[in-house]
Coordinates of C-alpha atoms in Angstrom, one line a residue:
M754 CA -3.8 2.0 26.6
K755 CA -5.9 1.8 23.7
L756 CA -5.8 3.4 20.6
D757 CA -8.4 5.9 21.0
E758 CA -7.1 6.8 24.4
V759 CA -4.0 7.7 22.4
Q760 CA -6.2 9.3 19.2
T761 CA -6.8 12.1 22.2
H762 CA -3.2 13.4 22.3
L763 CA -3.7 14.5 18.3
S764 CA -5.4 17.4 19.6
K765 CA -1.8 18.4 21.6
V766 CA 0.1 17.4 17.7
E767 CA -2.1 20.7 16.2
A768 CA -1.5 22.7 19.5
I769 CA 2.3 22.5 19.0
F770 CA 1.7 23.3 14.9
L771 CA -0.2 26.2 16.1
D772 CA 1.8 27.2 18.3
Q773 CA 5.1 27.2 15.8
M774 CA 2.9 29.4 13.6
K775 CA 2.2 32.5 15.4
N776 CA 6.0 32.8 13.9
T777 CA 5.1 32.8 10.4
A778 CA 5.8 35.7 8.7
S779 CA 3.2 35.9 5.9
F780 CA -0.2 35.4 6.5
R781 CA -0.8 33.7 3.0
L782 CA 1.9 31.7 3.8
K783 CA 0.6 30.4 7.2
E784 CA -3.4 29.8 5.7
S785 CA -1.7 27.8 3.1
M786 CA 0.0 25.5 6.2
E787 CA -2.7 25.4 8.4
Y788 CA -5.0 24.4 5.6
S789 CA -3.4 21.2 4.2
F790 CA -1.8 20.2 8.2
L791 CA -5.3 21.0 9.9
A792 CA -7.3 19.2 7.2
G793 CA -7.0 15.7 9.4
G794 CA -6.7 12.2 7.5
K795 CA -5.4 8.9 9.0
R796 CA -2.6 10.5 11.1
I797 CA -1.3 7.1 10.9
R798 CA 2.3 8.5 11.6
P799 CA 2.0 10.5 14.5
L800 CA -0.3 8.2 15.7
L801 CA 2.2 5.2 15.3
L802 CA 4.4 6.6 17.1
L803 CA 3.0 7.6 20.0
S804 CA 0.8 4.3 20.1
L805 CA 4.4 2.4 20.0
Y806 CA 5.5 5.0 22.3
A807 CA 2.8 4.5 25.0
D808 CA 3.1 0.3 24.3
L809 CA 6.6 0.5 25.7
T810 CA 6.1 2.9 28.7
G811 CA 3.1 3.0 29.3
K812 CA 2.0 6.4 29.2
I813 CA 2.5 9.3 26.5
E814 CA 4.7 12.4 27.4
D815 CA 5.3 16.0 25.6
K816 CA 9.0 14.9 23.7
A817 CA 7.0 11.9 22.1
I818 CA 4.0 14.6 21.2
T819 CA 6.2 17.2 19.7
V820 CA 8.4 14.3 17.8
A821 CA 5.0 13.1 16.2
T822 CA 4.3 16.2 15.8
A823 CA 7.7 17.4 13.6
L824 CA 6.7 13.9 11.2
E825 CA 3.4 15.0 10.4
M826 CA 4.4 18.4 8.7
I827 CA 7.7 16.7 6.8
H828 CA 4.3 14.1 6.0
T829 CA 2.1 17.1 4.8
Y830 CA 4.9 18.9 3.0
S831 CA 5.5 15.9 0.8
L832 CA 1.5 15.5 0.4
I833 CA 1.4 18.8 -0.8
H834 CA 3.9 19.1 -3.5
D835 CA 3.2 15.4 -4.3
D836 CA 0.0 16.5 -5.5
L837 CA 1.4 19.4 -7.6
P838 CA 0.8 19.1 -11.7
A839 CA 4.7 18.9 -12.2
M840 CA 4.3 15.3 -9.6
D841 CA 1.3 13.4 -9.7
N842 CA -0.9 16.2 -10.5
D843 CA -4.3 15.4 -8.1
D844 CA -6.7 17.9 -7.3
Y845 CA -8.2 16.7 -4.2
R846 CA -6.0 15.3 -1.1
R847 CA -8.4 14.7 2.5
G848 CA -11.4 15.3 1.1
Q849 CA -10.6 18.8 0.2
Y850 CA -8.9 20.7 -2.8
S851 CA -5.4 19.8 -3.1
N852 CA -3.0 22.9 -2.0
H853 CA -3.1 24.1 -5.4
K854 CA -6.1 24.2 -6.0
Q855 CA -6.9 26.0 -3.1
F856 CA -4.0 28.6 -3.6
D857 CA -1.7 28.3 -6.3
E858 CA 1.0 26.7 -7.7
A859 CA 3.6 29.1 -6.3
T860 CA 1.7 29.3 -2.8
A861 CA 1.7 25.3 -2.1
I862 CA 5.3 24.7 -2.8
L863 CA 6.3 27.8 -0.4
A864 CA 3.9 26.3 2.0
G865 CA 5.4 22.4 1.6
D866 CA 9.1 24.0 1.6
A867 CA 7.9 25.7 4.8
L868 CA 6.6 23.0 6.7
L869 CA 9.9 20.6 5.9
T870 CA 11.9 23.2 7.1
D871 CA 9.7 24.4 10.1
A872 CA 9.7 20.7 11.3
F873 CA 13.0 20.8 12.4
V874 CA 12.3 23.9 14.1
V875 CA 9.3 22.0 16.4
L876 CA 12.4 18.8 16.5
A877 CA 15.0 21.1 18.2
K878 CA 12.6 23.3 20.4
S879 CA 11.8 19.7 22.0
P880 CA 12.2 18.8 25.6
I881 CA 14.8 15.8 24.9
D882 CA 18.2 14.9 25.8
S883 CA 20.6 16.8 23.7
A884 CA 22.6 12.9 22.1
L885 CA 19.3 11.8 21.4
K886 CA 17.2 15.0 19.8
I887 CA 21.1 14.8 17.0
R888 CA 20.1 11.5 16.5
L889 CA 16.4 12.3 15.9
V890 CA 17.3 15.5 13.8
E891 CA 19.9 13.5 12.0
E892 CA 17.6 10.6 11.1
L893 CA 14.5 12.5 10.5
A894 CA 16.5 14.2 7.7
S895 CA 17.6 11.3 6.3
T896 CA 14.2 9.7 6.0
A897 CA 12.8 12.6 4.5
G898 CA 15.8 13.3 2.2
S899 CA 18.1 12.0 -0.8
N900 CA 18.4 8.8 0.8
G901 CA 14.7 8.7 1.7
M902 CA 11.3 10.0 0.6
V903 CA 12.4 12.5 -1.9
A904 CA 14.4 9.7 -3.8
G905 CA 11.3 7.5 -3.1
Q906 CA 9.2 10.5 -5.2
M907 CA 11.8 10.4 -8.0
E908 CA 11.7 7.1 -8.7
D909 CA 8.0 6.8 -8.3
M910 CA 7.6 9.2 -10.9
L911 CA 10.2 7.7 -13.0
G912 CA 8.7 4.2 -13.3
E913 CA 5.2 5.4 -14.4
E914 CA 4.3 4.1 -17.7
K915 CA 6.8 0.9 -17.1
H916 CA 6.7 -1.8 -15.8
L917 CA 8.8 -2.8 -13.2
S918 CA 10.1 -5.6 -11.7
L919 CA 8.7 -6.8 -8.1
Q920 CA 12.2 -5.8 -6.5
E921 CA 12.2 -2.0 -7.8
L922 CA 8.8 -1.8 -6.6
Q923 CA 9.4 -2.7 -3.3
K924 CA 12.8 -0.4 -3.8
I925 CA 10.6 2.8 -4.1
H926 CA 7.8 1.7 -1.6
R927 CA 10.3 1.8 1.1
E928 CA 12.2 4.9 0.0
K929 CA 8.6 6.9 -0.6
T930 CA 5.9 5.7 2.0
G931 CA 8.4 3.2 4.2
R932 CA 10.7 5.3 6.0
L933 CA 8.4 7.4 7.5
F934 CA 6.7 4.4 9.4
V935 CA 10.4 2.7 9.8
F936 CA 11.5 6.6 11.3
A937 CA 7.9 6.9 13.9
C938 CA 8.4 3.2 15.1
Q939 CA 12.5 3.7 15.5
A940 CA 11.7 7.1 17.2
A941 CA 9.4 5.9 19.4
A942 CA 11.7 2.8 20.5
Q943 CA 14.8 5.8 21.1
L944 CA 12.1 8.0 23.0
A945 CA 11.6 5.0 25.4
D946 CA 15.2 3.9 25.8
K947 CA 14.8 0.5 23.8
D948 CA 17.0 -1.2 21.3
D949 CA 16.0 0.0 18.2
Y950 CA 16.3 -2.7 15.9
L951 CA 13.1 -4.6 16.2
A952 CA 10.8 -1.6 16.1
Q953 CA 12.5 -0.8 12.6
K954 CA 11.8 -4.4 11.4
L955 CA 8.1 -3.1 12.6
G956 CA 7.9 0.1 10.9
E957 CA 9.5 -1.6 7.1
H958 CA 6.7 -4.3 7.2
L959 CA 3.9 -1.7 8.3
G960 CA 5.3 1.0 5.6
I961 CA 4.9 -1.9 2.8
A962 CA 1.5 -2.9 4.4
F963 CA 0.3 0.1 4.4
Q964 CA 1.2 0.7 0.4
I965 CA -0.3 -2.5 -0.6
R966 CA -3.5 -1.3 1.4
D967 CA -3.6 2.2 -0.3
D968 CA -2.7 0.2 -3.8
I969 CA -6.2 -2.1 -2.9
L970 CA -8.2 0.8 -1.8
D971 CA -6.9 3.1 -5.3
V972 CA -8.6 0.4 -6.9
T973 CA -12.1 -0.5 -4.7
A974 CA -12.3 1.8 -2.6
S975 CA -15.1 5.2 -3.3
F976 CA -13.7 9.0 -3.4
E977 CA -15.9 9.5 -0.6
S978 CA -13.8 6.9 1.7
L979 CA -10.6 7.4 0.7
G980 CA -10.3 11.3 0.0
K981 CA -8.6 11.8 -2.7
T982 CA -8.8 10.7 -7.0
I983 CA -9.6 7.3 -7.3
G984 CA -8.2 5.2 -10.0
K985 CA -4.6 7.2 -10.5
D986 CA -2.2 4.9 -10.6
A987 CA -3.9 3.1 -14.3
A988 CA -4.4 6.5 -15.3
T989 CA -0.9 7.0 -15.1
E990 CA 0.2 2.9 -15.9
K991 CA 1.8 3.4 -12.6
S992 CA 3.2 -0.3 -11.0
T993 CA 1.5 -1.5 -7.5
Y994 CA 0.9 -4.3 -6.4
V995 CA -2.1 -5.1 -7.5
Q996 CA -0.9 -5.0 -10.8
C997 CA 1.6 -7.0 -10.2
F998 CA -0.3 -9.5 -8.6
G999 CA -3.8 -9.0 -9.0
L1000 CA -6.3 -7.9 -6.7
E1001 CA -6.8 -11.0 -4.7
G1002 CA -2.8 -11.7 -5.0
A1003 CA -2.3 -7.9 -3.9
K1004 CA -4.5 -9.2 -0.8
E1005 CA -2.6 -11.9 -0.2
K1006 CA 0.8 -9.8 0.1
L1007 CA -0.7 -7.7 2.6
K1008 CA -1.6 -10.9 4.9
E1009 CA 1.9 -11.4 4.8
Q1010 CA 2.9 -8.4 5.7
I1011 CA 0.1 -7.6 8.5
Q1012 CA 1.2 -11.2 10.4
E1013 CA 4.8 -10.3 10.1
A1014 CA 3.8 -6.9 12.1
K1015 CA 1.9 -8.7 14.5
E1016 CA 4.8 -11.3 15.2
T1017 CA 7.7 -8.8 15.4
L1018 CA 5.1 -6.4 17.6
A1019 CA 4.9 -9.2 20.1
Q1020 CA 8.6 -9.4 20.4
L1021 CA 9.1 -6.0 21.2
T1022 CA 5.8 -6.0 24.0
N1023 CA 3.2 -8.1 24.9
E1024 CA 0.9 -5.5 25.1
R1025 CA -2.1 -5.7 22.7
G1026 CA -2.7 -2.1 23.1
A1027 CA -2.6 0.9 20.6
T1028 CA -0.1 -0.2 17.9
W1029 CA -1.6 -3.7 17.5
E1030 CA -4.8 -2.3 16.7
I1031 CA -3.4 0.3 14.2
I1032 CA -2.0 -2.7 12.7
E1033 CA -5.4 -4.3 12.3
R1034 CA -7.0 -1.0 10.8
I1035 CA -4.2 -1.4 8.0
E1036 CA -4.9 -4.9 7.7
K1037 CA -9.1 -4.2 6.6
V1038 CA -9.3 -3.2 3.0
N1039 CA -12.9 -3.8 2.9

């Protein structure tokens, strides 16, 4: 299955989200949640889950779309909170005002809280075998929580204005960025009833590659192409792959991770389908 065909299913991700929003008791909270979730963006994490599932099974089913929706809700919550003044303090996201700039700080915090919590409602209602559903709930909670993304954000903030070692930098990125990529790949394999070890390795390589790409684009891209403030890493004296290796060195590190990802994918499936196209998209930084 090709990537453009998989992308058509992203409208179903939005439909599942909007169906969940029907139960929201506060109109302002609903408005704030929809503002950030429906802003679009690359949707790389749900797209990766659906693409790998399609490559492994030859189809896309509702159970995979539901898990992809829960994953994107958690990712959107993380963006809202990352942009807050107490954290990365960014005014723009996905080409529009950050949630706290469009509404207010308290509303943005609550919208993020609700997206995180409601993601597990969506996952709990998914048409998945109970044993696998419990496993996915546990893995997604671990991915997002104190052993994953939240811990990575904490360490990222503590690392500002410090010169971190490569090992420290990689640990932050594995937790803050990489864990959602790992979950996307592992969930796809588990839903397809395939061994998820190689899927985990694929997610690890893609998570690192995506972060290196993001570091490069923070230096080279425009606001129009990226949809958020450019040069934030340098302004906050944050350690990045570009800061550690220089621009060309970071590009070489990106190539290494992309090659590892391609080799791992080849062990999972002979299909050069949608997942392969995603890898090639991450590879491009020009």
